PDB file of C-alpha atoms in Angstrom:
ATOM      1  CA  MET A   1      43.738 -43.036  -7.010  1.00 29.00           C
ATOM      2  CA  THR A   2      40.589 -42.427  -4.977  1.00 27.00           C
ATOM      3  CA  ARG A   3      37.496 -44.116  -6.308  1.00 30.00           C
ATOM      4  CA  ARG A   4      33.969 -43.105  -5.401  1.00 31.00           C
ATOM      5  CA  ILE A   5      30.824 -45.154  -5.217  1.00 33.00           C
ATOM      6  CA  SER A   6      27.380 -43.831  -6.024  1.00 34.00           C
ATOM      7  CA  GLY A   7      25.105 -43.148  -3.045  1.00 40.00           C
ATOM      8  CA  ASN A   8      22.090 -44.618  -4.808  1.00 40.00           C
ATOM      9  CA  ALA A   9      21.081 -47.698  -2.814  1.00 39.00           C
ATOM     10  CA  SER A  10      19.748 -49.666  -5.782  1.00 36.00           C
ATOM     11  CA  GLY A  11      22.883 -48.852  -7.767  1.00 34.00           C
ATOM     12  CA  ILE A  12      25.076 -50.233  -5.025  1.00 32.00           C
ATOM     13  CA  ARG A  13      23.000 -53.402  -4.834  1.00 31.00           C
ATOM     14  CA  ARG A  14      23.309 -53.949  -8.618  1.00 32.00           C
ATOM     15  CA  PHE A  15      27.037 -53.314  -8.514  1.00 31.00           C
ATOM     16  CA  ALA A  16      27.467 -55.759  -5.639  1.00 35.00           C
ATOM     17  CA  ARG A  17      25.451 -58.415  -7.496  1.00 36.00           C
ATOM     18  CA  ASN A  18      27.192 -58.046 -10.860  1.00 42.00           C
ATOM     19  CA  ARG A  19      30.749 -57.120  -9.838  1.00 42.00           C
ATOM     20  CA  ARG A  20      31.021 -58.279  -6.238  1.00 44.00           C
ATOM     21  CA  GLY A  21      34.788 -58.660  -6.118  1.00 44.00           C
ATOM     22  CA  LYS A  22      35.492 -55.216  -7.539  1.00 41.00           C
ATOM     23  CA  LEU A  23      33.062 -53.534  -5.162  1.00 37.00           C
ATOM     24  CA  ARG A  24      34.869 -54.976  -2.139  1.00 36.00           C
ATOM     25  CA  ILE A  25      38.210 -53.704  -3.457  1.00 30.00           C
ATOM     26  CA  GLU A  26      36.862 -50.242  -4.199  1.00 35.00           C
ATOM     27  CA  ILE A  27      35.296 -49.869  -0.750  1.00 33.00           C
ATOM     28  CA  LYS A  28      38.574 -50.772   0.896  1.00 35.00           C
ATOM     29  CA  GLU A  29      40.567 -48.394  -1.294  1.00 37.00           C
ATOM     30  CA  ALA A  30      38.143 -45.487  -1.170  1.00 37.00           C
ATOM     31  CA  SER A  31      38.751 -42.587   1.175  1.00 40.00           C
ATOM     32  CA  ASN A  32      35.334 -41.073   0.439  1.00 46.00           C
ATOM     33  CA  LEU A  33      31.786 -42.356   0.040  1.00 47.00           C
ATOM     34  CA  ILE A  34      29.056 -40.474  -1.797  1.00 41.00           C
ATOM     35  CA  LEU A  35      25.948 -40.040   0.380  1.00 42.00           C
ATOM     36  CA  GLY A  36      23.127 -38.033  -1.153  1.00 38.00           C
ATOM     37  CA  GLY A  37      25.572 -36.371  -3.553  1.00 36.00           C
ATOM     38  CA  GLU A  38      27.949 -35.322  -0.765  1.00 40.00           C
ATOM     39  CA  ALA A  39      31.424 -36.773  -0.288  1.00 41.00           C
ATOM     40  CA  VAL A  40      31.964 -37.985   3.265  1.00 42.00           C
ATOM     41  CA  ALA A  41      34.879 -39.517   5.131  1.00 50.00           C
ATOM     42  CA  ASN A  42      34.966 -43.302   4.916  1.00 60.00           C
ATOM     43  CA  ASN A  43      38.102 -44.157   6.884  1.00 80.00           C
ATOM     44  CA  LEU A  44      37.279 -46.124  10.020  1.00 93.00           C
ATOM     45  CA  GLN A  45      40.683 -47.789  10.366  1.00 87.00           C
ATOM     46  CA  ALA A  46      41.305 -46.320  13.825  1.00 89.00           C
ATOM     47  CA  LYS A  47      37.816 -47.199  15.106  1.00 96.00           C
ATOM     48  CA  THR A  48      36.691 -50.135  17.228  1.00 97.00           C
ATOM     49  CA  ILE A  49      32.946 -50.750  17.020  1.00 98.00           C
ATOM     50  CA  ALA A  50      30.850 -52.742  19.491  1.00 98.00           C
ATOM     51  CA  ILE A  51      27.975 -54.838  18.127  1.00 98.00           C
ATOM     52  CA  LEU A  52      25.630 -55.815  20.950  1.00 98.00           C
ATOM     53  CA  ALA A  53      23.391 -58.794  20.195  1.00 98.00           C
ATOM     54  CA  THR A  54      22.069 -62.092  21.488  1.00 97.00           C
ATOM     55  CA  ASP A  55      20.108 -65.060  20.120  1.00 97.00           C
ATOM     56  CA  GLY A  56      17.337 -64.034  17.749  1.00 96.00           C
ATOM     57  CA  PHE A  57      19.067 -61.043  16.141  1.00 97.00           C
ATOM     58  CA  GLU A  58      17.795 -60.332  12.633  1.00 96.00           C
ATOM     59  CA  GLN A  59      20.549 -61.960  10.605  1.00 96.00           C
ATOM     60  CA  SER A  60      20.948 -59.387   7.823  1.00 96.00           C
ATOM     61  CA  GLU A  61      20.864 -56.511  10.323  1.00 97.00           C
ATOM     62  CA  LEU A  62      24.022 -57.790  11.998  1.00 97.00           C
ATOM     63  CA  LEU A  63      25.987 -59.405   9.178  1.00 97.00           C
ATOM     64  CA  LYS A  64      25.582 -56.726   6.502  1.00 96.00           C
ATOM     65  CA  PRO A  65      26.380 -53.677   8.682  1.00 97.00           C
ATOM     66  CA  LYS A  66      29.298 -55.593  10.237  1.00 97.00           C
ATOM     67  CA  GLN A  67      30.659 -56.305   6.783  1.00 96.00           C
ATOM     68  CA  ALA A  68      30.271 -52.651   5.790  1.00 96.00           C
ATOM     69  CA  LEU A  69      32.139 -51.508   8.905  1.00 96.00           C
ATOM     70  CA  GLU A  70      34.986 -53.928   8.287  1.00 95.00           C
ATOM     71  CA  GLU A  71      35.233 -52.949   4.636  1.00 94.00           C
ATOM     72  CA  ALA A  72      35.529 -49.330   5.788  1.00 94.00           C
ATOM     73  CA  GLY A  73      38.483 -50.343   7.966  1.00 94.00           C
ATOM     74  CA  ALA A  74      36.878 -50.653  11.394  1.00 96.00           C
ATOM     75  CA  LYS A  75      37.415 -53.422  13.912  1.00 96.00           C
ATOM     76  CA  ALA A  76      33.895 -54.683  14.685  1.00 97.00           C
ATOM     77  CA  GLN A  77      33.397 -56.974  17.681  1.00 98.00           C
ATOM     78  CA  VAL A  78      30.266 -58.940  18.557  1.00 98.00           C
ATOM     79  CA  ILE A  79      29.465 -58.610  22.270  1.00 98.00           C
ATOM     80  CA  SER A  80      26.766 -60.684  23.905  1.00 98.00           C
ATOM     81  CA  PRO A  81      25.413 -61.821  27.280  1.00 97.00           C
ATOM     82  CA  ALA A  82      25.725 -65.272  25.705  1.00 94.00           C
ATOM     83  CA  GLU A  83      29.146 -66.851  25.317  1.00 89.00           C
ATOM     84  CA  HIS A  84      30.840 -68.479  22.323  1.00 92.00           C
ATOM     85  CA  LYS A  85      28.049 -68.241  19.703  1.00 96.00           C
ATOM     86  CA  ILE A  86      24.660 -66.632  19.086  1.00 97.00           C
ATOM     87  CA  LYS A  87      22.041 -67.668  16.528  1.00 95.00           C
ATOM     88  CA  GLY A  88      20.390 -65.321  14.087  1.00 93.00           C
ATOM     89  CA  TRP A  89      16.792 -65.126  12.888  1.00 82.00           C
ATOM     90  CA  GLU A  90      16.310 -64.998   9.129  1.00 86.00           C
ATOM     91  CA  MET A  91      12.902 -63.492   8.415  1.00 73.00           C
ATOM     92  CA  LYS A  92      10.734 -66.480   9.472  1.00 80.00           C
ATOM     93  CA  ASP A  93      13.099 -69.073  10.879  1.00 80.00           C
ATOM     94  CA  TRP A  94      16.402 -69.544  12.663  1.00 87.00           C
ATOM     95  CA  GLY A  95      19.450 -68.645  10.618  1.00 80.00           C
ATOM     96  CA  LYS A  96      23.227 -68.696  10.979  1.00 90.00           C
ATOM     97  CA  GLU A  97      25.345 -68.831  14.085  1.00 94.00           C
ATOM     98  CA  VAL A  98      27.757 -65.965  14.722  1.00 96.00           C
ATOM     99  CA  ARG A  99      30.811 -66.148  16.927  1.00 97.00           C
ATOM    100  CA  VAL A 100      30.802 -63.947  20.037  1.00 98.00           C
ATOM    101  CA  ASP A 101      34.076 -62.017  20.265  1.00 97.00           C
ATOM    102  CA  ILE A 102      33.692 -60.902  23.874  1.00 97.00           C
ATOM    103  CA  ALA A 103      31.132 -61.840  26.524  1.00 97.00           C
ATOM    104  CA  LEU A 104      29.258 -58.841  27.892  1.00 97.00           C
ATOM    105  CA  LYS A 105      30.371 -59.603  31.430  1.00 96.00           C
ATOM    106  CA  SER A 106      34.028 -59.366  30.347  1.00 96.00           C
ATOM    107  CA  THR A 107      33.908 -56.249  28.202  1.00 95.00           C
ATOM    108  CA  ASN A 108      34.600 -52.588  28.914  1.00 96.00           C
ATOM    109  CA  ALA A 109      32.419 -50.106  27.019  1.00 97.00           C
ATOM    110  CA  SER A 110      35.091 -47.398  27.269  1.00 97.00           C
ATOM    111  CA  GLN A 111      37.247 -49.354  24.801  1.00 96.00           C
ATOM    112  CA  TYR A 112      34.788 -48.753  21.952  1.00 98.00           C
ATOM    113  CA  ASP A 113      34.293 -45.743  19.704  1.00 97.00           C
ATOM    114  CA  ALA A 114      30.724 -46.467  18.589  1.00 98.00           C
ATOM    115  CA  LEU A 115      27.883 -48.947  18.971  1.00 98.00           C
ATOM    116  CA  LEU A 116      25.825 -50.946  16.462  1.00 98.00           C
ATOM    117  CA  LEU A 117      22.512 -52.433  17.630  1.00 98.00           C
ATOM    118  CA  PRO A 118      20.968 -54.976  15.241  1.00 98.00           C
ATOM    119  CA  GLY A 119      17.244 -55.630  15.468  1.00 96.00           C
ATOM    120  CA  GLY A 120      15.146 -58.755  15.689  1.00 96.00           C
ATOM    121  CA  VAL A 121      12.193 -59.100  18.068  1.00 96.00           C
ATOM    122  CA  ILE A 122      13.702 -61.888  20.184  1.00 96.00           C
ATOM    123  CA  ASN A 123      17.117 -60.253  20.387  1.00 97.00           C
ATOM    124  CA  SER A 124      15.894 -56.755  21.194  1.00 97.00           C
ATOM    125  CA  ASP A 125      13.274 -57.839  23.722  1.00 97.00           C
ATOM    126  CA  HIS A 126      15.796 -60.015  25.560  1.00 97.00           C
ATOM    127  CA  LEU A 127      18.552 -57.393  25.684  1.00 98.00           C
ATOM    128  CA  ARG A 128      16.348 -54.667  27.117  1.00 98.00           C
ATOM    129  CA  MET A 129      15.576 -56.929  30.085  1.00 97.00           C
ATOM    130  CA  ILE A 130      19.264 -57.419  30.978  1.00 98.00           C
ATOM    131  CA  PRO A 131      20.555 -54.629  33.270  1.00 98.00           C
ATOM    132  CA  GLU A 132      24.171 -55.141  32.174  1.00 98.00           C
ATOM    133  CA  ALA A 133      23.171 -54.726  28.523  1.00 98.00           C
ATOM    134  CA  VAL A 134      21.253 -51.542  29.284  1.00 98.00           C
ATOM    135  CA  GLU A 135      24.229 -50.166  31.233  1.00 98.00           C
ATOM    136  CA  PHE A 136      26.529 -51.000  28.333  1.00 98.00           C
ATOM    137  CA  VAL A 137      24.320 -49.007  25.945  1.00 98.00           C
ATOM    138  CA  LYS A 138      23.948 -46.210  28.479  1.00 98.00           C
ATOM    139  CA  HIS A 139      27.721 -45.677  28.434  1.00 98.00           C
ATOM    140  CA  PHE A 140      27.531 -44.682  24.751  1.00 98.00           C
ATOM    141  CA  VAL A 141      24.550 -42.432  25.435  1.00 98.00           C
ATOM    142  CA  ASP A 142      26.160 -40.687  28.419  1.00 97.00           C
ATOM    143  CA  GLN A 143      29.519 -40.280  26.669  1.00 97.00           C
ATOM    144  CA  GLN A 144      27.815 -39.032  23.485  1.00 96.00           C
ATOM    145  CA  LYS A 145      29.414 -41.720  21.359  1.00 97.00           C
ATOM    146  CA  PRO A 146      27.679 -42.476  18.038  1.00 98.00           C
ATOM    147  CA  ILE A 147      25.072 -45.243  17.925  1.00 98.00           C
ATOM    148  CA  ALA A 148      23.401 -47.015  14.990  1.00 98.00           C
ATOM    149  CA  ALA A 149      20.178 -48.950  15.673  1.00 98.00           C
ATOM    150  CA  ILE A 150      17.818 -50.674  13.268  1.00 98.00           C
ATOM    151  CA  CYS A 151      14.337 -52.225  13.374  1.00 97.00           C
ATOM    152  CA  HIS A 152      13.440 -53.292  16.964  1.00 98.00           C
ATOM    153  CA  ALA A 153      16.781 -52.153  18.445  1.00 98.00           C
ATOM    154  CA  PRO A 154      15.405 -48.810  19.760  1.00 98.00           C
ATOM    155  CA  TRP A 155      13.715 -50.807  22.533  1.00 98.00           C
ATOM    156  CA  ILE A 156      16.994 -50.883  24.456  1.00 98.00           C
ATOM    157  CA  LEU A 157      17.590 -47.207  23.639  1.00 98.00           C
ATOM    158  CA  ILE A 158      14.348 -46.455  25.485  1.00 98.00           C
ATOM    159  CA  GLU A 159      15.635 -48.356  28.531  1.00 98.00           C
ATOM    160  CA  ALA A 160      18.941 -46.463  28.324  1.00 98.00           C
ATOM    161  CA  GLY A 161      17.222 -43.046  28.229  1.00 97.00           C
ATOM    162  CA  ALA A 162      18.392 -42.236  24.708  1.00 97.00           C
ATOM    163  CA  VAL A 163      15.079 -41.558  22.970  1.00 97.00           C
ATOM    164  CA  ARG A 164      13.710 -38.363  24.507  1.00 97.00           C
ATOM    165  CA  GLY A 165      14.081 -35.396  22.159  1.00 97.00           C
ATOM    166  CA  ARG A 166      15.407 -37.460  19.264  1.00 97.00           C
ATOM    167  CA  THR A 167      13.811 -38.234  15.907  1.00 98.00           C
ATOM    168  CA  ILE A 168      13.871 -42.003  15.349  1.00 98.00           C
ATOM    169  CA  ALA A 169      12.921 -44.483  12.652  1.00 98.00           C
ATOM    170  CA  SER A 170      12.091 -48.079  13.629  1.00 98.00           C
ATOM    171  CA  TRP A 171       9.868 -51.041  12.933  1.00 97.00           C
ATOM    172  CA  PRO A 172       6.309 -49.597  13.056  1.00 98.00           C
ATOM    173  CA  SER A 173       5.267 -51.575  16.137  1.00 97.00           C
ATOM    174  CA  LEU A 174       7.692 -49.480  18.236  1.00 98.00           C
ATOM    175  CA  LYS A 175       5.977 -46.209  17.294  1.00 98.00           C
ATOM    176  CA  THR A 176       3.916 -45.863  20.480  1.00 98.00           C
ATOM    177  CA  ASP A 177       6.796 -46.953  22.736  1.00 98.00           C
ATOM    178  CA  ILE A 178       9.105 -44.349  21.198  1.00 98.00           C
ATOM    179  CA  ARG A 179       6.527 -41.576  21.436  1.00 98.00           C
ATOM    180  CA  ASN A 180       5.711 -42.491  25.044  1.00 98.00           C
ATOM    181  CA  ALA A 181       9.434 -42.248  25.825  1.00 98.00           C
ATOM    182  CA  GLY A 182       9.550 -38.695  24.437  1.00 98.00           C
ATOM    183  CA  GLY A 183      10.891 -39.461  20.963  1.00 98.00           C
ATOM    184  CA  ASN A 184       9.625 -38.335  17.564  1.00 98.00           C
ATOM    185  CA  TRP A 185       8.875 -41.470  15.528  1.00 98.00           C
ATOM    186  CA  VAL A 186       9.000 -41.205  11.725  1.00 97.00           C
ATOM    187  CA  ASP A 187       8.449 -43.674   8.894  1.00 97.00           C
ATOM    188  CA  GLU A 188      11.667 -42.989   6.945  1.00 97.00           C
ATOM    189  CA  PRO A 189      14.380 -45.307   5.542  1.00 97.00           C
ATOM    190  CA  VAL A 190      17.075 -43.729   7.694  1.00 97.00           C
ATOM    191  CA  VAL A 191      17.306 -40.836  10.127  1.00 97.00           C
ATOM    192  CA  VAL A 192      20.423 -39.249  11.611  1.00 97.00           C
ATOM    193  CA  HIS A 193      19.739 -37.123  14.684  1.00 96.00           C
ATOM    194  CA  ASN A 194      21.999 -36.014  17.493  1.00 95.00           C
ATOM    195  CA  GLY A 195      24.578 -38.784  17.187  1.00 96.00           C
ATOM    196  CA  LEU A 196      22.084 -41.560  16.455  1.00 98.00           C
ATOM    197  CA  VAL A 197      21.382 -43.386  13.175  1.00 98.00           C
ATOM    198  CA  THR A 198      18.126 -45.343  12.981  1.00 98.00           C
ATOM    199  CA  SER A 199      16.306 -47.320  10.281  1.00 98.00           C
ATOM    200  CA  ARG A 200      13.123 -49.354   9.999  1.00 98.00           C
ATOM    201  CA  LYS A 201      13.888 -52.772   8.491  1.00 96.00           C
ATOM    202  CA  PRO A 202      16.274 -54.935   6.417  1.00 97.00           C
ATOM    203  CA  ASP A 203      15.254 -53.212   3.158  1.00 97.00           C
ATOM    204  CA  ASP A 204      16.787 -50.010   4.558  1.00 97.00           C
ATOM    205  CA  ILE A 205      20.222 -51.535   5.196  1.00 97.00           C
ATOM    206  CA  PRO A 206      22.069 -49.924   2.214  1.00 97.00           C
ATOM    207  CA  ALA A 207      21.035 -46.416   3.338  1.00 97.00           C
ATOM    208  CA  PHE A 208      21.554 -47.369   6.993  1.00 97.00           C
ATOM    209  CA  ASN A 209      25.112 -48.544   6.297  1.00 97.00           C
ATOM    210  CA  ARG A 210      26.074 -45.368   4.455  1.00 96.00           C
ATOM    211  CA  ALA A 211      24.690 -43.113   7.192  1.00 96.00           C
ATOM    212  CA  MET A 212      26.290 -45.264   9.898  1.00 97.00           C
ATOM    213  CA  ILE A 213      29.740 -45.080   8.306  1.00 96.00           C
ATOM    214  CA  GLU A 214      29.432 -41.331   7.866  1.00 94.00           C
ATOM    215  CA  LEU A 215      28.430 -40.830  11.490  1.00 96.00           C
ATOM    216  CA  PHE A 216      31.045 -43.207  12.897  1.00 96.00           C
ATOM    217  CA  SER A 217      33.756 -41.440  10.885  1.00 92.00           C
ATOM    218  CA  GLY A 218      32.826 -38.113  12.449  1.00 87.00           C
ATOM    219  CA  GLY A 219      30.036 -36.650  10.326  1.00 63.00           C
ATOM    220  CA  GLY A 220      26.245 -36.608  10.308  1.00 54.00           C
ATOM    221  CA  LYS A 221      25.620 -35.090  13.742  1.00 54.00           C
ATOM    222  CA  SER A 222      22.539 -33.062  12.799  1.00 51.00           C
ATOM    223  CA  GLU A 223      19.137 -34.422  11.860  1.00 54.00           C
ATOM    224  CA  ARG A 224      18.919 -35.696   8.310  1.00 53.00           C
ATOM    225  CA  LYS A 225      16.630 -38.031   6.443  1.00 54.00           C
ATOM    226  CA  VAL A 226      18.077 -40.097   3.571  1.00 51.00           C
ATOM    227  CA  ALA A 227      15.821 -41.799   1.052  1.00 46.00           C
TER     228      ALA A 227
END
C-alpha cells in the first residue's frame, strides 16, 4: 500500500518529532510525496547523488538533505578536496565530522546523476577558490543535470557560470553577487528554476528537501516558489 506524507513543512517536523520511527518507514515505502498538494515521484533508487563539501559546511545543510536523499532511495556520496573526513559548522561553532566517500581528485563527475551543494560561509568560500571544485560543478551545469544549493552555496554556482538568467534564493549577503552575475535574487524559502533548486537557510530545509527530491526524480524543471 502506498502511503503519502503531507507537504506541510511544520506537519512533517511534528511527525518526525513525535513518531520518528514510523516516518522513516513511510518515506522508504512511499512511491509518492505530496508537495504543495501535488503528488510527485519519490523513487531515487537508481540515482547516485554527489554532495560537494569541505571543512566548514553548515552541518544541518549537509546531514539533513543527505538523509532525505537516502530515505528516498538514492546513493549519496560526500566528495571533497579534503580526504578522509571534513568538519561541519553548527550555527556558531564547529560541529560533527563527516566521512569523505571520495576525494575530489579521484572522482568522475559523469558518474553522478545530480549534485547537492550544502552551504556554510567557510565551506562555500573555500570551494569557489578551488579550480577542480568549480570544474566539477561546471560538469553538472554544462550537462544540464539537476543541482540543489542552499544558503551560501550559490557562490560556486557563480564561478561555474550557472547563475545568469536563473531565479535564485540564498543567504541575503549573496544578493548583490547573484545580481551582478546576471541572476534574479529572491527572498523565498525555496525556488525551482531551470534545473536548479535553491533555498536561503537551515529553516528552509524541509521545503528544500521536498523540492530537491522532486527535481532529482525528474520533475520540477520550471520556475516555482514553495512556501
